[in-house]
Coordinates of C-alpha atoms in Angstrom, one line a residue:
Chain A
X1 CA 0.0 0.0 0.0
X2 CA 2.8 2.5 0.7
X3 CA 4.8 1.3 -2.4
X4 CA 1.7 2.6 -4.4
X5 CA 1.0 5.7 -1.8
X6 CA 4.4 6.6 -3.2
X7 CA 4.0 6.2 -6.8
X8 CA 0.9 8.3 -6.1
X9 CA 2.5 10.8 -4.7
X10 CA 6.0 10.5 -6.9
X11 CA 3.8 10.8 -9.9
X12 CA 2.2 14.1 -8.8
X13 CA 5.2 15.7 -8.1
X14 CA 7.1 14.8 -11.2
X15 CA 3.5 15.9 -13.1
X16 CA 3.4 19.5 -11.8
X17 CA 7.4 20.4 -11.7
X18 CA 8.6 21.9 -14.1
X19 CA 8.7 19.9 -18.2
X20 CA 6.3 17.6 -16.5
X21 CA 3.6 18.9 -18.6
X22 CA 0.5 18.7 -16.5
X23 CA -0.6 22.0 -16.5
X24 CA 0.2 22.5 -20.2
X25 CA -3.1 20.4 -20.6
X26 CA -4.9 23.5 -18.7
X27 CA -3.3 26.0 -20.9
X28 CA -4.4 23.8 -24.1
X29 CA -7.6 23.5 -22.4
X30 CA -8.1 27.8 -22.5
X31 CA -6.5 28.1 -26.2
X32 CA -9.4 26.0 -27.3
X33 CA -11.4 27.7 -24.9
X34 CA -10.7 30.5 -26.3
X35 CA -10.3 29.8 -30.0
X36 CA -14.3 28.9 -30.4
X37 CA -15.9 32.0 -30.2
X38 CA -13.2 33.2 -33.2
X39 CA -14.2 29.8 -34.7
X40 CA -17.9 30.6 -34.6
X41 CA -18.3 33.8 -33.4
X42 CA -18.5 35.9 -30.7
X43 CA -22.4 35.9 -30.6
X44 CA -23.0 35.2 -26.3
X45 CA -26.1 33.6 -27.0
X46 CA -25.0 30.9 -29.0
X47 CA -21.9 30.2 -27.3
X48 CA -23.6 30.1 -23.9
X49 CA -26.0 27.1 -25.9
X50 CA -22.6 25.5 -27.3
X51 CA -21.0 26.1 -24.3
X52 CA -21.1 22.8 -22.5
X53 CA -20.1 20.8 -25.9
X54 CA -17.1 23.5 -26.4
X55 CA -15.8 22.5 -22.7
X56 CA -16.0 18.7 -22.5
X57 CA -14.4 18.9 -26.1
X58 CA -11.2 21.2 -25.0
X59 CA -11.4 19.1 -21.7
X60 CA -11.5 15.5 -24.2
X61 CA -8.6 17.3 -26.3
X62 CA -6.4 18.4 -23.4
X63 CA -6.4 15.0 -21.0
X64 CA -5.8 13.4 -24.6
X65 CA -2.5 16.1 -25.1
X66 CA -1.4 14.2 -21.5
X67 CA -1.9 11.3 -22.2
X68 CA 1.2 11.0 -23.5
X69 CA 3.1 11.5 -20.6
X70 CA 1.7 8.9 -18.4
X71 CA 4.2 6.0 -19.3
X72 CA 7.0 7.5 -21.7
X73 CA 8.8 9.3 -19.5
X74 CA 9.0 6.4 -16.9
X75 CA 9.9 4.3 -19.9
X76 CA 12.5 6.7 -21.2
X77 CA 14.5 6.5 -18.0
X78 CA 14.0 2.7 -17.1
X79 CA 11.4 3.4 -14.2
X80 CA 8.8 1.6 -16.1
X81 CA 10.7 -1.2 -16.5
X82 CA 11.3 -1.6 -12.6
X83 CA 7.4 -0.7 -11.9
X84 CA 6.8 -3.8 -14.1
X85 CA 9.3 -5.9 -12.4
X86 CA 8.4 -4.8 -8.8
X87 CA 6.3 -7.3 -6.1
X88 CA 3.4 -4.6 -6.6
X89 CA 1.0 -6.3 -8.9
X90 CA 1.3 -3.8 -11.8
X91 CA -2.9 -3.7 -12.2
X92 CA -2.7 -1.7 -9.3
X93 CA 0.2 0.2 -10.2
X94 CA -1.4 1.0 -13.2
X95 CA -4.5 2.0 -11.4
X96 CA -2.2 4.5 -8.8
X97 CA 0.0 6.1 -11.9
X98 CA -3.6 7.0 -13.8
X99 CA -5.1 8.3 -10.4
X100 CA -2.0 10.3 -10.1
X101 CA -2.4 11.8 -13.5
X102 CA -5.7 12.3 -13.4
X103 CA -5.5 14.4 -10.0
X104 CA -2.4 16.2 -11.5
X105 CA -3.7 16.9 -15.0
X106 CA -7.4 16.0 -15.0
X107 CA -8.7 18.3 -11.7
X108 CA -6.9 21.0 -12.7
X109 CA -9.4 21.1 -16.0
X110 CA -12.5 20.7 -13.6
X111 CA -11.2 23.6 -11.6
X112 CA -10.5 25.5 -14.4
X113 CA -14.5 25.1 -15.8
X114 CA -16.2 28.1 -13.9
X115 CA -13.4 30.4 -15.3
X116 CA -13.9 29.4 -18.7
X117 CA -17.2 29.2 -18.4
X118 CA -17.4 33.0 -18.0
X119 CA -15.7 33.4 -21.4
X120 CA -18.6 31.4 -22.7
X121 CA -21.6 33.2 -21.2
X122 CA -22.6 30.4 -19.3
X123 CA -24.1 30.6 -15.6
X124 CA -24.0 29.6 -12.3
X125 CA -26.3 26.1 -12.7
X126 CA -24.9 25.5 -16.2
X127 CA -21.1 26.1 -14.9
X128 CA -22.0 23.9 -12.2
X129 CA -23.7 20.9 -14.3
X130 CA -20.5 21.1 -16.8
X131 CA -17.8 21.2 -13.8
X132 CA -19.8 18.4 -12.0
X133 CA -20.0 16.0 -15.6
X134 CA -16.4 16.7 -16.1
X135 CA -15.5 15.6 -12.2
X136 CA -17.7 12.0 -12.7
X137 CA -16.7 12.1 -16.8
X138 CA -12.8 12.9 -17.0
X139 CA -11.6 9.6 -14.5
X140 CA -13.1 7.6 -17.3
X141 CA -11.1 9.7 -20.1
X142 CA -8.2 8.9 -18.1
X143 CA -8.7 4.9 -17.5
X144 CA -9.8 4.9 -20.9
X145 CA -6.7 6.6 -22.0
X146 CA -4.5 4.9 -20.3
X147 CA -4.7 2.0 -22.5
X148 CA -4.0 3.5 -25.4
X149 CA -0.8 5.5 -23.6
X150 CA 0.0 1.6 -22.7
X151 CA -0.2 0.4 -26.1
X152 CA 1.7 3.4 -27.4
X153 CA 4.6 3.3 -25.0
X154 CA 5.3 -0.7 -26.2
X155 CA 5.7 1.3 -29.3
X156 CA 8.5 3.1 -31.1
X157 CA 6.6 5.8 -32.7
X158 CA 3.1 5.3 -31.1
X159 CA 1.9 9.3 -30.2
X160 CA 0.3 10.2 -33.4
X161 CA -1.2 6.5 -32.9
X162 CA -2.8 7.2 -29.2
X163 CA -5.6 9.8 -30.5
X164 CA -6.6 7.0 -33.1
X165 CA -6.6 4.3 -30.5
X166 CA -8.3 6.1 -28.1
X167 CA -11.3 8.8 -29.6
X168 CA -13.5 6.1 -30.6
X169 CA -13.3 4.8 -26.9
X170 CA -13.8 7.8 -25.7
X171 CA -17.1 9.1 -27.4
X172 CA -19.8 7.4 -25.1
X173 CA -18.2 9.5 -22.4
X174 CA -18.4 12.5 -24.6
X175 CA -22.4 11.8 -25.5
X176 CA -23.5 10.9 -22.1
X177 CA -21.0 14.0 -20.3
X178 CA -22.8 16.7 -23.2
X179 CA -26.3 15.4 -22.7
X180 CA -25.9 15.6 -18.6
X181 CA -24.9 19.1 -18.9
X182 CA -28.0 20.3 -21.4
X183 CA -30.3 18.6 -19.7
X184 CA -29.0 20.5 -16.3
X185 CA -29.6 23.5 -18.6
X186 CA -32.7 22.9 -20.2
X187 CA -34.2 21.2 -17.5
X188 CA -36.4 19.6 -20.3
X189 CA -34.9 16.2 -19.6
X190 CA -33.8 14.6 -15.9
X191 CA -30.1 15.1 -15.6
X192 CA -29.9 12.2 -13.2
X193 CA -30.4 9.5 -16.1
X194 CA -27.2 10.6 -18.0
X195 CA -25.3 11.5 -15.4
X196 CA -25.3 7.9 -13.7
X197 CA -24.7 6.4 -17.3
X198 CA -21.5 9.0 -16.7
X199 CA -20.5 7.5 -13.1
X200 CA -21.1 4.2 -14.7
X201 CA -18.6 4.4 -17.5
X202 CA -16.3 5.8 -15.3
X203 CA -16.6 2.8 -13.0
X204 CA -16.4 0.5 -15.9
X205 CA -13.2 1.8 -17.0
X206 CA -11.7 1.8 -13.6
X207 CA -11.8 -1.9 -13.6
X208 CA -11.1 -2.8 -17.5
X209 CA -8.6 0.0 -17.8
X210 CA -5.5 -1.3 -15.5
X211 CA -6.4 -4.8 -16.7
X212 CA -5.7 -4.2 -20.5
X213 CA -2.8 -1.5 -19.9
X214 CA -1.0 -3.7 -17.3
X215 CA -1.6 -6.2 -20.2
X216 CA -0.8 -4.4 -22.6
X217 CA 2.9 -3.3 -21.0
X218 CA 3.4 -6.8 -19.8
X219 CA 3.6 -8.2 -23.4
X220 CA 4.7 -5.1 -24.3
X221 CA 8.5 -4.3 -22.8
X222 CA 9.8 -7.8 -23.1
Chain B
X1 CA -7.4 -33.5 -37.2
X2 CA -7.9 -31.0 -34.1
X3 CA -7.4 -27.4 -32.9
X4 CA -3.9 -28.6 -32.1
X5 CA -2.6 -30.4 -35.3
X6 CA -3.8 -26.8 -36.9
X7 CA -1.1 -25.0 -35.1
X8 CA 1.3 -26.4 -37.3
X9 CA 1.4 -23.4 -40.0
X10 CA 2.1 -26.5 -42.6
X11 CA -0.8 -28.6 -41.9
X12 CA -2.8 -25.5 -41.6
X13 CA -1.7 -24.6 -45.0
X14 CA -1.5 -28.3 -46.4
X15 CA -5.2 -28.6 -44.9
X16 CA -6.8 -24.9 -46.5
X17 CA -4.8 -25.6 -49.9
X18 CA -7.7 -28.6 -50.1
X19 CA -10.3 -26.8 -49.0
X20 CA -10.0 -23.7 -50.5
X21 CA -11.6 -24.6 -54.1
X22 CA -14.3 -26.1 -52.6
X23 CA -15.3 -23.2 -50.7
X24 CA -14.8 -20.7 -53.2
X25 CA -17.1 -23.2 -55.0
X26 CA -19.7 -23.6 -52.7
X27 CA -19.9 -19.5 -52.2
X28 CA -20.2 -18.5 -55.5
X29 CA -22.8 -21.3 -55.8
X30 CA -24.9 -19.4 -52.8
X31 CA -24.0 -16.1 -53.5
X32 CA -25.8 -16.7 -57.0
X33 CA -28.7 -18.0 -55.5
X34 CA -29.0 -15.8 -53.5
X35 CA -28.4 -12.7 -55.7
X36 CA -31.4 -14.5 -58.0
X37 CA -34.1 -14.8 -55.3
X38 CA -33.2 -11.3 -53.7
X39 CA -34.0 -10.6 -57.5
X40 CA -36.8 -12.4 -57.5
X41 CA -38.1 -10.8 -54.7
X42 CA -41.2 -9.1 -54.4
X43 CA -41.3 -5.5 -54.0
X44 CA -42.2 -4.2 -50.7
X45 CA -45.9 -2.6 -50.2
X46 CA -43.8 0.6 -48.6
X47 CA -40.7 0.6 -49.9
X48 CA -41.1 -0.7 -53.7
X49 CA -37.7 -2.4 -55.0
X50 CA -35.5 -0.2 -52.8
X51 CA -36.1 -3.4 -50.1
X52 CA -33.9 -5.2 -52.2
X53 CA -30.2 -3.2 -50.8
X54 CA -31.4 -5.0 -47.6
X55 CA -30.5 -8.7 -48.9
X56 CA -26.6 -6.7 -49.3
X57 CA -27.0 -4.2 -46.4
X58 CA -27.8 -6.8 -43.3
X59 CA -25.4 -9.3 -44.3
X60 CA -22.8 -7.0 -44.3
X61 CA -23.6 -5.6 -41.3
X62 CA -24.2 -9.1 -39.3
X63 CA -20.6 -10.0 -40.6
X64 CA -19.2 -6.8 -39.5
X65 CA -19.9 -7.6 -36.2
X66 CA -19.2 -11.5 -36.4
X67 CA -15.6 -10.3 -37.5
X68 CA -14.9 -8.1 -35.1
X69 CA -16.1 -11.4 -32.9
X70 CA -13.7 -14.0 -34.2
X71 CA -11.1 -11.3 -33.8
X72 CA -11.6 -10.9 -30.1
X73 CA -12.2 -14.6 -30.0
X74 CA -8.5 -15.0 -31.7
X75 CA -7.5 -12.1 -29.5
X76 CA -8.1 -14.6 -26.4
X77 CA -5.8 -17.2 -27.8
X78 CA -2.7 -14.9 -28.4
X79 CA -3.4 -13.9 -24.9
X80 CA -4.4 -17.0 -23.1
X81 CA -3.2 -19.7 -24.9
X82 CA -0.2 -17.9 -27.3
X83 CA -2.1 -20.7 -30.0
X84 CA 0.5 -19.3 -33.5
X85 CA -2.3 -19.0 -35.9
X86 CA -4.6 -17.3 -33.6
X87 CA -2.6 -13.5 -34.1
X88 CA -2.3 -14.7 -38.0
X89 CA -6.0 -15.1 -37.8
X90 CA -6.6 -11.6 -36.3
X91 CA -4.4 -9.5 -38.1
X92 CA -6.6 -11.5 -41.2
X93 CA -9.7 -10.3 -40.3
X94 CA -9.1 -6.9 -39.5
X95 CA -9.5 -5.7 -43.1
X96 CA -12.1 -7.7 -44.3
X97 CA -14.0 -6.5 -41.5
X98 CA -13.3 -3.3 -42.4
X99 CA -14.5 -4.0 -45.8
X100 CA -17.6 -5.5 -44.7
X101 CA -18.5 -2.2 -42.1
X102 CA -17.9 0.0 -44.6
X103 CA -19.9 -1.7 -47.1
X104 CA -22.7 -1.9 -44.1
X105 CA -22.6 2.0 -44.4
X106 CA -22.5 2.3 -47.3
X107 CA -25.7 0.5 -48.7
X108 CA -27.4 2.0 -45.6
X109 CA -27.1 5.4 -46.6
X110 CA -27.7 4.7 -50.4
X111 CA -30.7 2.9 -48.7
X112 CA -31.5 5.6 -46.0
X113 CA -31.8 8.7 -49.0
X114 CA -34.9 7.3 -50.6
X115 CA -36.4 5.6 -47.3
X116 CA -35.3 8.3 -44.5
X117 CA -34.7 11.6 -46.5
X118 CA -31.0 11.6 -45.7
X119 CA -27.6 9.6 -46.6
X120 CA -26.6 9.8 -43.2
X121 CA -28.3 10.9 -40.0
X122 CA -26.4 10.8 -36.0
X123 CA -28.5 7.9 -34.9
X124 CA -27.7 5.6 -32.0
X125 CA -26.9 2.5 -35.0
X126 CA -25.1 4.6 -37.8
X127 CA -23.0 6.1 -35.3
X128 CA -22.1 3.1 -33.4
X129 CA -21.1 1.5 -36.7
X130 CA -19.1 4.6 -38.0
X131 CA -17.1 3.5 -34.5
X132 CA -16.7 0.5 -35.2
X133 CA -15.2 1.3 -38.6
X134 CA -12.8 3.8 -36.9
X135 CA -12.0 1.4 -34.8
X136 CA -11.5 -1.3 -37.8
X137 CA -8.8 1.2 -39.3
X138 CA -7.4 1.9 -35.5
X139 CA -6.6 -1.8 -34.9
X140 CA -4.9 -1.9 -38.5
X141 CA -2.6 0.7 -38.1
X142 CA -1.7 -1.1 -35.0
X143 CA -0.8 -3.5 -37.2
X144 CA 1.2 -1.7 -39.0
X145 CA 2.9 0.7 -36.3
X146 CA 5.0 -2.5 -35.2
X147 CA 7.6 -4.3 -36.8
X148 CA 7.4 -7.4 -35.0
X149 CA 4.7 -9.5 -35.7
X150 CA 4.1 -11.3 -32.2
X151 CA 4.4 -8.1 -30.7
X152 CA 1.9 -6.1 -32.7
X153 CA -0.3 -9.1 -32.3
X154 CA 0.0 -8.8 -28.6
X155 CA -0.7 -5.3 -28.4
X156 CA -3.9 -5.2 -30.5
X157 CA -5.3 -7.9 -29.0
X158 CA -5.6 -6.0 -26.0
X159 CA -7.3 -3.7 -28.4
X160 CA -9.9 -5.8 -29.8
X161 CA -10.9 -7.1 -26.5
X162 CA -11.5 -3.6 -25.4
X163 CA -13.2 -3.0 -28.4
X164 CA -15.5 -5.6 -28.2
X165 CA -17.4 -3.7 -25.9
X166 CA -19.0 -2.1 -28.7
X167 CA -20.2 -5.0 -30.1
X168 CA -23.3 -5.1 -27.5
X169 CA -23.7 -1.4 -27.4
X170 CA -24.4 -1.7 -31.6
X171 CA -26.6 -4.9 -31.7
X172 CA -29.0 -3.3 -28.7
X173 CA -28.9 0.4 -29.9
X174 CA -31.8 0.4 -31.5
X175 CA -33.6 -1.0 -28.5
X176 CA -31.9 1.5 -25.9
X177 CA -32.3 4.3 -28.0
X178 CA -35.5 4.8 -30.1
X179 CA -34.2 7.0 -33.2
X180 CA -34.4 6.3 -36.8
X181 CA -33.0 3.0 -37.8
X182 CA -35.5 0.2 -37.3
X183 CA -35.5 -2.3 -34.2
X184 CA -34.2 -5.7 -35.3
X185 CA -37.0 -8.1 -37.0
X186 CA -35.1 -11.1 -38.2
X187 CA -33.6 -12.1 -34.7
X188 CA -35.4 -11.4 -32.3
X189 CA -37.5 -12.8 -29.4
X190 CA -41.2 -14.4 -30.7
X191 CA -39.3 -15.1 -34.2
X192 CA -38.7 -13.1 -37.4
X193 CA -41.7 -10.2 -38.0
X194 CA -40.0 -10.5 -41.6
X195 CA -42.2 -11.9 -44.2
X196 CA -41.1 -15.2 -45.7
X197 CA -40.9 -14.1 -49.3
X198 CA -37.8 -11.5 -47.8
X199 CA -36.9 -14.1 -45.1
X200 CA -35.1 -16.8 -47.2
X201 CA -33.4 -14.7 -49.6
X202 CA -32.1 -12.9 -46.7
X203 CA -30.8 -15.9 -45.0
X204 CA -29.3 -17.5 -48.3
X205 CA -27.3 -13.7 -48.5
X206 CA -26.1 -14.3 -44.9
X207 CA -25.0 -17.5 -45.6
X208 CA -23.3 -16.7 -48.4
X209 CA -21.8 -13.9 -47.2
X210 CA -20.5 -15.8 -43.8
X211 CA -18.8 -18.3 -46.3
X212 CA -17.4 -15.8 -48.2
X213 CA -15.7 -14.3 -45.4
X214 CA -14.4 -17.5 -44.0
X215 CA -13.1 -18.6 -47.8
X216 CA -11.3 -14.6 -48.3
X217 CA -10.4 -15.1 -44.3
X218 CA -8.9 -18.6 -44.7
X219 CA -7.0 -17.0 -48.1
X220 CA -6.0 -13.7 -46.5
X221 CA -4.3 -16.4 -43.4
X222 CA -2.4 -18.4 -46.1
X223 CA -1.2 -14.9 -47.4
X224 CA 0.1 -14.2 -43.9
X225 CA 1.8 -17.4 -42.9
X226 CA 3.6 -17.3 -46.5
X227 CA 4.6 -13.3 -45.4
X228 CA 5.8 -14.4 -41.9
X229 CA 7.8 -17.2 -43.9
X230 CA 9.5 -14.7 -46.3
X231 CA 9.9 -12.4 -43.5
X232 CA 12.0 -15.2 -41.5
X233 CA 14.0 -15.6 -44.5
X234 CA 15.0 -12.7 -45.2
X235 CA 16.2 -12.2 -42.0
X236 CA 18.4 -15.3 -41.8
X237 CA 19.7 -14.3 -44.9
X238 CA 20.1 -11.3 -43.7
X239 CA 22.3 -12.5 -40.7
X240 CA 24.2 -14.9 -42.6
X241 CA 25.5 -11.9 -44.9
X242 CA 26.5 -10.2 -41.9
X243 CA 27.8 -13.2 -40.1
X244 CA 30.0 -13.9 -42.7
X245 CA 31.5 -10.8 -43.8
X246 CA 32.2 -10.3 -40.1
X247 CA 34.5 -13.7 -40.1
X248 CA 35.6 -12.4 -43.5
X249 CA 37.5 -9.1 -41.5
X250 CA 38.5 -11.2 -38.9
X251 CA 35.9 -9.6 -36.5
X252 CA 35.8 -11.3 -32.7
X253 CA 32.1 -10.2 -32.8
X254 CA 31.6 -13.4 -35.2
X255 CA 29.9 -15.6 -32.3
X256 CA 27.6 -13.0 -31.6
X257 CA 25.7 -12.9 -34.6
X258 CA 25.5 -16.5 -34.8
X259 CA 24.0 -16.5 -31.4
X260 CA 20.9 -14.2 -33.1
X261 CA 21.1 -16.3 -36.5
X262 CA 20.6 -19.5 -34.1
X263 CA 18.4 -17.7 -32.4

């Protein structure tokens, strides 16, 4: 428990010093925050109505951008190679690395919503409703993710391949996270129903995801 | 003969060398039958002879599934059981059943513009399929991103087993989610609402087309084996031209590339 207390907490660290490229995903996240209303212009009524959609996609795109760095670097300098070899069964290390990054580079997106939100005319509820889809949605991005960052990793030149591998996964997180938040907005439609699909899928992935990534790295690095 | 003896890439190739002609017979046989009673067919009261792209759409979207189920089923034995023709088997499929999805959208658009209005519409079915084809083309760059066959086969079997989720979501999304595309009518609980005169055309096409996948699968596996085997020989070759220009210098390093020729 302490081995993986400290991976935790080794993983954090290394995520938020400097060239660890955590908060990058937060600066991605306002660039394409920022590049919508440019995109489709600056009219506050329409944005506030694409405003949830615009935010879980800058939050999809920016935990995707960090992906990356979930296993390279450890494989880079050999750490990978003794987290696979260690008596920790590598499941669960899996499970603490992607915990790790998602507290270090996914709830940094969450707590960046309400800011953003501003920029896109949306209020207090709707804020809310997004930054409360992204907290149940974004754990599932990251389990999710972290199978393709495992499959990439075993691979020499596998970053271009992650967002290929893992989009399609990651789209019933996408519908069921968008239709949570209109619904908190509209109020037309219960927001509980999508939102426990959400939780759901983010449960799901938390027990398939360390499976197929520690399976995945296993076969992988020998 | 057993699943065993057909790990033996020869037998396996010995074994499909026979077989072969006579399923490529036996498909073309069905295939025109069943092209000439989906002809045959009678028009539908609603849909007049546009019914008939469903005797090429359903097939082909039945076998785009049933691929992507013998791929997760192969999937299992390069993962539990390391069987040798199971990864030859999956890396196989992958394109066909990319051929067959994309045909399954395809005909369902041409189909959906005079029935629905629209080529294409974001309903729970099409888009689940449109996944699945991305998903087809993920898995075979996969394949192609490694240079090491076993490897690669390793790796995307993780993938197809992860995919496979999908699989369920797109046979019960038109149950969960009531949008365009019609809820299933040839298999489904209380038997087929489909009339006869469309049912047995249908299931000759399906037949069909599940041979004709096993006959281009069975094909596209002997293409593999016989690329694995080239593969292995050029590499041997490969370190016997080094092994022997290195003795040819005088090198010390000579034992060292025998070891990887040997090995």
């Amino acid at each position: 428990m302490s081995a993986l207390a400290a991976l935790i907490r080794r993983d954090i660290k290394i995520a938020l010093r400097v060239g660890g490229g955590a908060l990058i995903g937060v600066l991605f996240f306002l660039t394409v925050t920022v590049l919508m209303p440019f995109a489709v212009g600056p009219d506050l009524a329409l944005l506030s109505r694409l405003g949830p959609a615009i935010l879980w996609l800058g939050a999809l795109l920016a935990s995707l951008l960090t992906l990356d760095r979930l296993f390279t670097a450890d494989h880079e300098d050999g750490s990978l190679d003794l987290i696979v070899m260690s008596r920790t069964p590598l499941e669960l290390a899996c499970a603490a690395k992607a915990l790790a990054h998602w507290i270090a580079a996914g709830l940094p997106l969450i707590i960046a919503t309400p800011g953003l939100g501003l920029l896109l005319n949306l209020d207090g509820t709707a804020t809310l409703a997004v930054a409360a889809t992204l907290l149940a949605g974004t754990p599932a991005l990251t389990f999710t993710g972290m199978i393709g960052a495992a499959l990439a990793v075993t691979l020499h030149r596998g970053g271009l391949l992650l967002a290929v591998l893992v989009l399609p996964l990651s789209i019933p997180v996408l519908i069921f996270g968008v239709a949570a938040s209109q619904a908190a907005i509209s109020g037309s439609l219960p927001f509980g129903t999508p939102f426990s699909i959400l939780c759901a899928l983010s449960l799901a992935s938390l027990v398939i995801g360390p499976f197929a990534a520690a399976a995945s790295l296993r076969h992988g690095l020998d | 003969m057993t699943l065993t003896d057909l790990a033996n890439p020869t037998k396996f190739l010995a074994l499909t060398a026979r077989i072969l002609p006579w399923l490529a017979g036996v498909t073309a046989t069905l295939l025109a039958i069943g092209l000439y009673q989906s002809a045959m067919a009678p028009d539908d009261y609603q849909q007049g002879a546009t019914v008939k792209i469903m005797f090429i759409h359903v097939p082909n979207a039945w076998l785009s599934m049933f691929v992507w189920g013998v791929m997760s089923a192969a999937a299992l034995g390069t993962l539990v059981w390391r069987h040798p023709l199971a990864d030859v088997a999956a890396k196989a499929a992958a394109p066909i059943g990319a051929a067959f999805t994309f045909l399954a959208l395809v005909t369902g658009s041409l189909w959906g513009r005079p029935m629905w209005g629209t080529y294409w519409e974001w309903d729970a079915r099409l888009t689940s399929v449109l996944i699945l084809f991305l998903m087809y083309l993920g898995l075979m760059t996969l394949w192609r991103a490694v240079e090491d066959p076993s490897r690669a086969a390793r790796a995307a079997a993780v993938l197809t087993l992860v995919g496979a989720i999908n699989i369920p979501i797109i046979k019960f999304s038109v149950d969960w989610w009531n949008t365009l595309h019609q809820p299933a009518s040839v298999l489904r609980m209380g038997g087929s609402t489909l009339d006869k005169a469309f049912l047995w055309p249908l299931l000759v096409m399906a037949i069909a087309f599940s041979l004709l996948f096993i006959t281009l699968h069975l094909a596209a596996m002997r293409n593999e084996i016989l690329r694995r085997r080239v593969r292995s020989l050029q590499m041997m070759q490969a370190n016997r031209v080094a092994f022997t220009s290195e003795v040819g210098t005088g090198s010390r390093d000579g034992n060292a590339s025998q070891e990887i020729g040997a090995a």
